[in-house]
Amino acid sequence: MKKLLFGVLPAVAMLLGVASCQKYSEQRKGNTSTSGLTTVMVDNSFENIMQQEIDVYEYCYPNASVIPYYLSEVQAMDSLMSMKSPLAVITRDLTKEEVKYFKDRKKTARSKRIAVDAIALIVNPENTIEILSKKEISEILTGEVTQWNQLEPSKLGEISVVFDNAGSSTVKYMRDSLMNGGEFGPNVYAQGSNNAVFEAVKNHKNAIGVIGVSWISSDLKSPSASIEERAARTQSSDTTDISFNTGIKVLKVRRDDSIEAFRPYQAYIFTGQYPLYRSIYMVCTSAPGSTAHGFYSFVTGVQGQKLIQMTGVLPAIVRPRLVNVE
């Protein structure tokens, strides 16, 4: 994919016997599940999600430090397989061959689905389009449809499709699920980052962005919340109130055999009615009792799952909501 320059774009509790997230005050030395240093390789698409997990984990356990590297899924897996990092966050589970690879090297690889992510399609608020079918999205990506007026009456002209990076898992998902592995059309561009996709759509009426839903959803209580407040909220069972960023418009998407279309809200991701979704997995090759395994347990546990819920992504563990009926 080409790079399109739009002017200047800006570049639970843990399952370790811990009942709640309380600030860890005891001074401990060495690498344990609550102290020490580890790294995690994260697919770029999930930076928003994992940074919140790291912030709250380190707040709860100030003697622990998790250093994230945000890169492509291929790079994350390469680092995991070469033992450069014991943790990775990717869009697929390990294969049998990969599990055997670690076993042959005296490593036990644990993997668990931590969330279901949606791929959102965003346009400028002044674009009148509201709904796209999967077939129409495919035709836009392949270059069969290049003008907005091919979809509905419009004066916006040529469609510019903007992704984050040419090697991102978002690009791979759209190519594999909608294009049968085919080539993108000449109207598809890589912007270099998720923030750049957002800015391109905000500033240009003819652009359509393809981006993970956590980048454009906002928990109405979270944007100004401190780490302490976010940590406290992981203990509550209240309903997460999600809205989409008002600087862009999120399109509804429908299946080709359906007349009803949906936006990527958590409920529609859960039911599968929103058709563009994928799983997120976390992989750990470190032994129990290590910092890496402690962070893995935190993310896959109740607290980490509540944090994921607060980002607009569907957590793998959906917490029940208790309702009083009078």
PDB file of C-alpha atoms in Angstrom, residues 47-283:
ATOM      1  CA  GLU A  47      -2.061  -0.359  22.069  1.00  0.00           C
ATOM      2  CA  ASN A  48      -5.005   1.435  23.699  1.00  0.00           C
ATOM      3  CA  ILE A  49      -6.150  -1.742  25.415  1.00  0.00           C
ATOM      4  CA  MET A  50      -2.811  -2.990  26.697  1.00  0.00           C
ATOM      5  CA  GLN A  51      -1.589   0.385  27.913  1.00  0.00           C
ATOM      6  CA  GLN A  52      -4.555   0.568  30.287  1.00  0.00           C
ATOM      7  CA  GLU A  53      -3.818  -2.960  31.502  1.00  0.00           C
ATOM      8  CA  ILE A  54      -0.179  -2.060  32.172  1.00  0.00           C
ATOM      9  CA  ASP A  55      -1.052   1.203  33.933  1.00  0.00           C
ATOM     10  CA  VAL A  56      -3.455  -0.449  36.378  1.00  0.00           C
ATOM     11  CA  TYR A  57      -1.277  -3.528  36.940  1.00  0.00           C
ATOM     12  CA  GLU A  58       1.734  -1.354  37.788  1.00  0.00           C
ATOM     13  CA  TYR A  59      -0.442   0.814  40.036  1.00  0.00           C
ATOM     14  CA  CYS A  60      -1.623  -2.254  41.935  1.00  0.00           C
ATOM     15  CA  TYR A  61       1.897  -3.700  42.100  1.00  0.00           C
ATOM     16  CA  PRO A  62       4.392  -0.795  42.056  1.00  0.00           C
ATOM     17  CA  ASN A  63       7.363  -3.171  42.322  1.00  0.00           C
ATOM     18  CA  ALA A  64       6.419  -4.690  38.965  1.00  0.00           C
ATOM     19  CA  SER A  65       7.242  -3.135  35.614  1.00  0.00           C
ATOM     20  CA  VAL A  66       5.897  -4.167  32.204  1.00  0.00           C
ATOM     21  CA  ILE A  67       7.629  -2.681  29.148  1.00  0.00           C
ATOM     22  CA  PRO A  68       5.446  -2.816  26.012  1.00  0.00           C
ATOM     23  CA  TYR A  69       6.627  -2.866  22.404  1.00  0.00           C
ATOM     24  CA  TYR A  70       3.940  -1.968  19.875  1.00  0.00           C
ATOM     25  CA  LEU A  71       4.682  -3.485  16.485  1.00  0.00           C
ATOM     26  CA  SER A  72       3.209  -5.680  13.767  1.00  0.00           C
ATOM     27  CA  GLU A  73       1.778  -9.098  14.587  1.00  0.00           C
ATOM     28  CA  VAL A  74       4.540 -10.769  12.584  1.00  0.00           C
ATOM     29  CA  GLN A  75       7.197  -8.952  14.615  1.00  0.00           C
ATOM     30  CA  ALA A  76       5.426  -9.828  17.871  1.00  0.00           C
ATOM     31  CA  MET A  77       5.412 -13.532  16.974  1.00  0.00           C
ATOM     32  CA  ASP A  78       9.042 -13.403  15.849  1.00  0.00           C
ATOM     33  CA  SER A  79      10.038 -11.978  19.235  1.00  0.00           C
ATOM     34  CA  LEU A  80       8.024 -14.638  21.045  1.00  0.00           C
ATOM     35  CA  MET A  81       9.428 -17.523  18.995  1.00  0.00           C
ATOM     36  CA  SER A  82      13.012 -16.295  19.367  1.00  0.00           C
ATOM     37  CA  MET A  83      12.542 -16.031  23.169  1.00  0.00           C
ATOM     38  CA  LYS A  84      13.197 -12.290  23.148  1.00  0.00           C
ATOM     39  CA  SER A  85       9.980 -11.713  25.081  1.00  0.00           C
ATOM     40  CA  PRO A  86       7.786 -14.062  27.157  1.00  0.00           C
ATOM     41  CA  LEU A  87       4.512 -12.301  26.287  1.00  0.00           C
ATOM     42  CA  ALA A  88       2.671 -11.455  23.080  1.00  0.00           C
ATOM     43  CA  VAL A  89      -0.763 -10.058  22.214  1.00  0.00           C
ATOM     44  CA  ILE A  90      -1.911 -11.174  18.759  1.00  0.00           C
ATOM     45  CA  THR A  91      -5.060 -11.985  16.754  1.00  0.00           C
ATOM     46  CA  ARG A  92      -4.760 -15.772  16.687  1.00  0.00           C
ATOM     47  CA  ASP A  93      -4.104 -18.764  18.903  1.00  0.00           C
ATOM     48  CA  LEU A  94      -0.858 -20.728  18.749  1.00  0.00           C
ATOM     49  CA  THR A  95      -0.704 -23.589  16.266  1.00  0.00           C
ATOM     50  CA  LYS A  96       0.134 -27.156  17.328  1.00  0.00           C
ATOM     51  CA  GLU A  97       3.528 -26.745  15.702  1.00  0.00           C
ATOM     52  CA  GLU A  98       4.249 -23.588  17.697  1.00  0.00           C
ATOM     53  CA  VAL A  99       3.221 -25.237  20.965  1.00  0.00           C
ATOM     54  CA  LYS A 100       5.560 -28.149  20.164  1.00  0.00           C
ATOM     55  CA  TYR A 101       8.341 -25.695  19.304  1.00  0.00           C
ATOM     56  CA  PHE A 102       8.197 -24.247  22.827  1.00  0.00           C
ATOM     57  CA  LYS A 103       7.817 -27.663  24.440  1.00  0.00           C
ATOM     58  CA  ASP A 104      10.962 -28.887  22.671  1.00  0.00           C
ATOM     59  CA  ARG A 105      12.774 -25.958  24.277  1.00  0.00           C
ATOM     60  CA  LYS A 106      11.498 -26.741  27.761  1.00  0.00           C
ATOM     61  CA  LYS A 107       8.928 -23.928  27.656  1.00  0.00           C
ATOM     62  CA  THR A 108       5.222 -24.218  28.401  1.00  0.00           C
ATOM     63  CA  ALA A 109       3.257 -21.880  26.160  1.00  0.00           C
ATOM     64  CA  ARG A 110      -0.071 -20.741  27.568  1.00  0.00           C
ATOM     65  CA  SER A 111      -2.533 -18.849  25.408  1.00  0.00           C
ATOM     66  CA  LYS A 112      -5.990 -17.520  26.109  1.00  0.00           C
ATOM     67  CA  ARG A 113      -8.504 -15.434  24.239  1.00  0.00           C
ATOM     68  CA  ILE A 114      -8.760 -12.142  26.107  1.00  0.00           C
ATOM     69  CA  ALA A 115     -11.203 -10.207  23.912  1.00  0.00           C
ATOM     70  CA  VAL A 116     -13.154  -9.928  20.688  1.00  0.00           C
ATOM     71  CA  ASP A 117     -12.252  -6.820  18.732  1.00  0.00           C
ATOM     72  CA  ALA A 118     -14.341  -5.137  16.046  1.00  0.00           C
ATOM     73  CA  ILE A 119     -13.000  -3.436  12.947  1.00  0.00           C
ATOM     74  CA  ALA A 120     -14.709  -0.076  12.632  1.00  0.00           C
ATOM     75  CA  LEU A 121     -15.236   1.923   9.444  1.00  0.00           C
ATOM     76  CA  ILE A 122     -15.104   5.657  10.049  1.00  0.00           C
ATOM     77  CA  VAL A 123     -15.831   8.658   7.845  1.00  0.00           C
ATOM     78  CA  ASN A 124     -15.964  12.416   8.195  1.00  0.00           C
ATOM     79  CA  PRO A 125     -19.183  13.644   9.860  1.00  0.00           C
ATOM     80  CA  GLU A 126     -20.021  15.602   6.688  1.00  0.00           C
ATOM     81  CA  ASN A 127     -20.091  12.418   4.622  1.00  0.00           C
ATOM     82  CA  THR A 128     -23.763  11.462   4.165  1.00  0.00           C
ATOM     83  CA  ILE A 129     -23.191   7.711   3.902  1.00  0.00           C
ATOM     84  CA  GLU A 130     -24.516   5.688   6.853  1.00  0.00           C
ATOM     85  CA  ILE A 131     -24.407   2.005   5.867  1.00  0.00           C
ATOM     86  CA  LEU A 132     -22.111  -0.281   3.880  1.00  0.00           C
ATOM     87  CA  SER A 133     -22.548  -3.970   3.085  1.00  0.00           C
ATOM     88  CA  LYS A 134     -19.645  -6.400   3.231  1.00  0.00           C
ATOM     89  CA  LYS A 135     -19.757  -6.649  -0.576  1.00  0.00           C
ATOM     90  CA  GLU A 136     -19.539  -2.859  -0.954  1.00  0.00           C
ATOM     91  CA  ILE A 137     -16.593  -2.730   1.456  1.00  0.00           C
ATOM     92  CA  SER A 138     -14.836  -5.425  -0.573  1.00  0.00           C
ATOM     93  CA  GLU A 139     -15.433  -3.511  -3.813  1.00  0.00           C
ATOM     94  CA  ILE A 140     -14.001  -0.344  -2.258  1.00  0.00           C
ATOM     95  CA  LEU A 141     -10.897  -2.169  -1.042  1.00  0.00           C
ATOM     96  CA  THR A 142     -10.220  -3.857  -4.402  1.00  0.00           C
ATOM     97  CA  GLY A 143     -10.755  -0.649  -6.364  1.00  0.00           C
ATOM     98  CA  GLU A 144     -13.921  -1.791  -8.149  1.00  0.00           C
ATOM     99  CA  VAL A 145     -15.712   1.136  -6.490  1.00  0.00           C
ATOM    100  CA  THR A 146     -13.627   4.307  -6.456  1.00  0.00           C
ATOM    101  CA  GLN A 147     -16.183   7.141  -6.245  1.00  0.00           C
ATOM    102  CA  TRP A 148     -18.647   7.926  -3.461  1.00  0.00           C
ATOM    103  CA  ASN A 149     -21.406   8.541  -6.015  1.00  0.00           C
ATOM    104  CA  GLN A 150     -21.180   4.877  -7.014  1.00  0.00           C
ATOM    105  CA  LEU A 151     -22.691   4.075  -3.631  1.00  0.00           C
ATOM    106  CA  GLU A 152     -25.200   6.915  -3.275  1.00  0.00           C
ATOM    107  CA  PRO A 153     -25.652  10.472  -4.606  1.00  0.00           C
ATOM    108  CA  SER A 154     -22.584  12.374  -3.421  1.00  0.00           C
ATOM    109  CA  LYS A 155     -20.274  15.246  -4.399  1.00  0.00           C
ATOM    110  CA  LEU A 156     -17.290  13.981  -2.401  1.00  0.00           C
ATOM    111  CA  GLY A 157     -15.502  12.462  -5.395  1.00  0.00           C
ATOM    112  CA  GLU A 158     -12.833   9.773  -5.076  1.00  0.00           C
ATOM    113  CA  ILE A 159     -12.806   7.425  -2.106  1.00  0.00           C
ATOM    114  CA  SER A 160      -9.523   7.274  -0.161  1.00  0.00           C
ATOM    115  CA  VAL A 161      -9.189   4.260   2.153  1.00  0.00           C
ATOM    116  CA  VAL A 162      -6.752   4.713   5.031  1.00  0.00           C
ATOM    117  CA  PHE A 163      -5.242   1.976   7.217  1.00  0.00           C
ATOM    118  CA  ASP A 164      -2.670   2.223   9.984  1.00  0.00           C
ATOM    119  CA  ASN A 165       0.325   0.223   8.676  1.00  0.00           C
ATOM    120  CA  ALA A 166       0.787  -1.929   5.585  1.00  0.00           C
ATOM    121  CA  GLY A 167       1.820  -4.892   7.748  1.00  0.00           C
ATOM    122  CA  SER A 168      -0.825  -4.542  10.453  1.00  0.00           C
ATOM    123  CA  SER A 169      -3.242  -7.256  11.530  1.00  0.00           C
ATOM    124  CA  THR A 170      -6.116  -4.954  10.518  1.00  0.00           C
ATOM    125  CA  VAL A 171      -4.876  -4.988   6.926  1.00  0.00           C
ATOM    126  CA  LYS A 172      -4.483  -8.770   7.055  1.00  0.00           C
ATOM    127  CA  TYR A 173      -7.978  -9.246   8.475  1.00  0.00           C
ATOM    128  CA  MET A 174      -9.663  -7.154   5.771  1.00  0.00           C
ATOM    129  CA  ARG A 175      -7.664  -8.829   2.986  1.00  0.00           C
ATOM    130  CA  ASP A 176      -8.354 -12.347   4.238  1.00  0.00           C
ATOM    131  CA  SER A 177     -11.985 -11.969   5.302  1.00  0.00           C
ATOM    132  CA  LEU A 178     -13.320  -9.695   2.561  1.00  0.00           C
ATOM    133  CA  MET A 179     -10.945 -10.041  -0.397  1.00  0.00           C
ATOM    134  CA  ASN A 180      -9.955 -13.738  -0.332  1.00  0.00           C
ATOM    135  CA  GLY A 181      -6.321 -12.681  -0.056  1.00  0.00           C
ATOM    136  CA  GLY A 182      -6.503 -10.424  -3.126  1.00  0.00           C
ATOM    137  CA  GLU A 183      -4.692  -7.167  -3.809  1.00  0.00           C
ATOM    138  CA  PHE A 184      -5.807  -3.735  -2.659  1.00  0.00           C
ATOM    139  CA  GLY A 185      -6.808  -1.118  -5.183  1.00  0.00           C
ATOM    140  CA  PRO A 186      -4.838   2.067  -5.912  1.00  0.00           C
ATOM    141  CA  ASN A 187      -7.104   4.053  -3.582  1.00  0.00           C
ATOM    142  CA  VAL A 188      -5.827   2.313  -0.412  1.00  0.00           C
ATOM    143  CA  TYR A 189      -3.132   3.963   1.697  1.00  0.00           C
ATOM    144  CA  ALA A 190      -1.097   3.295   4.846  1.00  0.00           C
ATOM    145  CA  GLN A 191      -0.905   6.257   7.216  1.00  0.00           C
ATOM    146  CA  GLY A 192       1.719   4.964   9.620  1.00  0.00           C
ATOM    147  CA  SER A 193      -0.329   4.880  12.824  1.00  0.00           C
ATOM    148  CA  ASN A 194      -3.855   4.561  14.182  1.00  0.00           C
ATOM    149  CA  ASN A 195      -3.852   8.196  15.285  1.00  0.00           C
ATOM    150  CA  ALA A 196      -2.972   9.240  11.736  1.00  0.00           C
ATOM    151  CA  VAL A 197      -5.979   7.300  10.398  1.00  0.00           C
ATOM    152  CA  PHE A 198      -8.223   9.143  12.804  1.00  0.00           C
ATOM    153  CA  GLU A 199      -6.770  12.532  11.864  1.00  0.00           C
ATOM    154  CA  ALA A 200      -7.029  11.812   8.120  1.00  0.00           C
ATOM    155  CA  VAL A 201     -10.743  11.082   8.417  1.00  0.00           C
ATOM    156  CA  LYS A 202     -11.364  14.096  10.643  1.00  0.00           C
ATOM    157  CA  ASN A 203      -9.679  16.436   8.185  1.00  0.00           C
ATOM    158  CA  HIS A 204     -10.754  15.002   4.813  1.00  0.00           C
ATOM    159  CA  LYS A 205     -14.351  14.447   3.757  1.00  0.00           C
ATOM    160  CA  ASN A 206     -13.572  11.826   1.104  1.00  0.00           C
ATOM    161  CA  ALA A 207     -11.579   9.484   3.380  1.00  0.00           C
ATOM    162  CA  ILE A 208     -12.785   6.269   4.992  1.00  0.00           C
ATOM    163  CA  GLY A 209     -10.705   4.822   7.796  1.00  0.00           C
ATOM    164  CA  VAL A 210     -10.336   1.186   8.847  1.00  0.00           C
ATOM    165  CA  ILE A 211      -9.428   0.940  12.522  1.00  0.00           C
ATOM    166  CA  GLY A 212      -9.863  -1.128  15.688  1.00  0.00           C
ATOM    167  CA  VAL A 213     -12.933  -0.072  17.646  1.00  0.00           C
ATOM    168  CA  SER A 214     -10.977   0.730  20.827  1.00  0.00           C
ATOM    169  CA  TRP A 215      -9.352   3.655  19.000  1.00  0.00           C
ATOM    170  CA  ILE A 216     -12.648   5.431  18.386  1.00  0.00           C
ATOM    171  CA  SER A 217     -14.807   4.349  21.327  1.00  0.00           C
ATOM    172  CA  SER A 218     -14.744   6.149  24.658  1.00  0.00           C
ATOM    173  CA  ASP A 219     -16.022   5.155  28.058  1.00  0.00           C
ATOM    174  CA  LEU A 220     -17.831   8.304  29.180  1.00  0.00           C
ATOM    175  CA  LYS A 221     -16.349   7.947  32.680  1.00  0.00           C
ATOM    176  CA  SER A 222     -12.794   7.078  31.637  1.00  0.00           C
ATOM    177  CA  PRO A 223     -11.185   9.799  29.483  1.00  0.00           C
ATOM    178  CA  SER A 224     -10.361  12.006  32.470  1.00  0.00           C
ATOM    179  CA  ALA A 225     -10.172   9.217  35.038  1.00  0.00           C
ATOM    180  CA  SER A 226      -6.939   8.707  36.930  1.00  0.00           C
ATOM    181  CA  ILE A 227      -5.227   5.328  37.144  1.00  0.00           C
ATOM    182  CA  GLU A 228      -6.509   5.085  40.734  1.00  0.00           C
ATOM    183  CA  GLU A 229     -10.094   5.624  39.564  1.00  0.00           C
ATOM    184  CA  ARG A 230      -9.732   3.076  36.758  1.00  0.00           C
ATOM    185  CA  ALA A 231      -8.313   0.543  39.202  1.00  0.00           C
ATOM    186  CA  ALA A 232     -11.254   1.125  41.542  1.00  0.00           C
ATOM    187  CA  ARG A 233     -13.755   0.711  38.721  1.00  0.00           C
ATOM    188  CA  THR A 234     -12.437  -2.766  37.941  1.00  0.00           C
ATOM    189  CA  GLN A 235     -13.923  -3.805  41.291  1.00  0.00           C
ATOM    190  CA  SER A 236     -17.421  -2.561  40.449  1.00  0.00           C
ATOM    191  CA  SER A 237     -20.099  -4.335  38.448  1.00  0.00           C
ATOM    192  CA  ASP A 238     -21.684  -1.269  36.894  1.00  0.00           C
ATOM    193  CA  THR A 239     -22.581  -1.105  33.235  1.00  0.00           C
ATOM    194  CA  THR A 240     -19.913   0.354  30.981  1.00  0.00           C
ATOM    195  CA  ASP A 241     -21.284   3.390  29.103  1.00  0.00           C
ATOM    196  CA  ILE A 242     -19.682   3.549  25.663  1.00  0.00           C
ATOM    197  CA  SER A 243     -19.986   6.192  22.976  1.00  0.00           C
ATOM    198  CA  PHE A 244     -18.031   6.858  19.807  1.00  0.00           C
ATOM    199  CA  ASN A 245     -15.724   9.825  19.337  1.00  0.00           C
ATOM    200  CA  THR A 246     -17.723  12.750  17.992  1.00  0.00           C
ATOM    201  CA  GLY A 247     -14.891  13.865  15.700  1.00  0.00           C
ATOM    202  CA  ILE A 248     -15.783  11.089  13.248  1.00  0.00           C
ATOM    203  CA  LYS A 249     -18.826   9.095  12.136  1.00  0.00           C
ATOM    204  CA  VAL A 250     -18.897   5.335  12.629  1.00  0.00           C
ATOM    205  CA  LEU A 251     -20.669   3.494   9.824  1.00  0.00           C
ATOM    206  CA  LYS A 252     -23.177   0.705  10.206  1.00  0.00           C
ATOM    207  CA  VAL A 253     -22.218  -2.532   8.456  1.00  0.00           C
ATOM    208  CA  ARG A 254     -24.563  -5.275   7.249  1.00  0.00           C
ATOM    209  CA  ARG A 255     -24.085  -8.788   6.006  1.00  0.00           C
ATOM    210  CA  ASP A 256     -24.846  -9.258   2.319  1.00  0.00           C
ATOM    211  CA  ASP A 257     -27.837 -11.482   3.095  1.00  0.00           C
ATOM    212  CA  SER A 258     -29.327  -9.086   5.651  1.00  0.00           C
ATOM    213  CA  ILE A 259     -31.196  -5.790   5.385  1.00  0.00           C
ATOM    214  CA  GLU A 260     -30.357  -4.781   8.950  1.00  0.00           C
ATOM    215  CA  ALA A 261     -27.056  -3.052   9.696  1.00  0.00           C
ATOM    216  CA  PHE A 262     -25.221  -2.514  12.970  1.00  0.00           C
ATOM    217  CA  ARG A 263     -22.528  -0.346  14.487  1.00  0.00           C
ATOM    218  CA  PRO A 264     -19.691  -2.017  16.459  1.00  0.00           C
ATOM    219  CA  TYR A 265     -21.207  -1.778  19.918  1.00  0.00           C
ATOM    220  CA  GLN A 266     -20.297  -4.503  22.388  1.00  0.00           C
ATOM    221  CA  ALA A 267     -23.763  -6.080  22.333  1.00  0.00           C
ATOM    222  CA  TYR A 268     -23.652  -6.532  18.550  1.00  0.00           C
ATOM    223  CA  ILE A 269     -20.091  -7.859  18.683  1.00  0.00           C
ATOM    224  CA  PHE A 270     -21.273 -10.360  21.303  1.00  0.00           C
ATOM    225  CA  THR A 271     -24.186 -11.590  19.169  1.00  0.00           C
ATOM    226  CA  GLY A 272     -22.198 -11.567  15.938  1.00  0.00           C
ATOM    227  CA  GLN A 273     -24.661  -9.167  14.312  1.00  0.00           C
ATOM    228  CA  TYR A 274     -21.817  -6.758  13.631  1.00  0.00           C
ATOM    229  CA  PRO A 275     -19.946  -8.778  10.989  1.00  0.00           C
ATOM    230  CA  LEU A 276     -16.382  -7.411  11.189  1.00  0.00           C
ATOM    231  CA  TYR A 277     -14.824  -8.908  14.300  1.00  0.00           C
ATOM    232  CA  ARG A 278     -11.781 -10.932  15.355  1.00  0.00           C
ATOM    233  CA  SER A 279     -10.384 -12.544  18.485  1.00  0.00           C
ATOM    234  CA  ILE A 280      -7.468 -11.208  20.535  1.00  0.00           C
ATOM    235  CA  TYR A 281      -5.161 -13.707  22.246  1.00  0.00           C
ATOM    236  CA  MET A 282      -2.496 -13.311  24.877  1.00  0.00           C
ATOM    237  CA  VAL A 283       0.395 -15.779  24.914  1.00  0.00           C
TER     238      VAL A 283
END
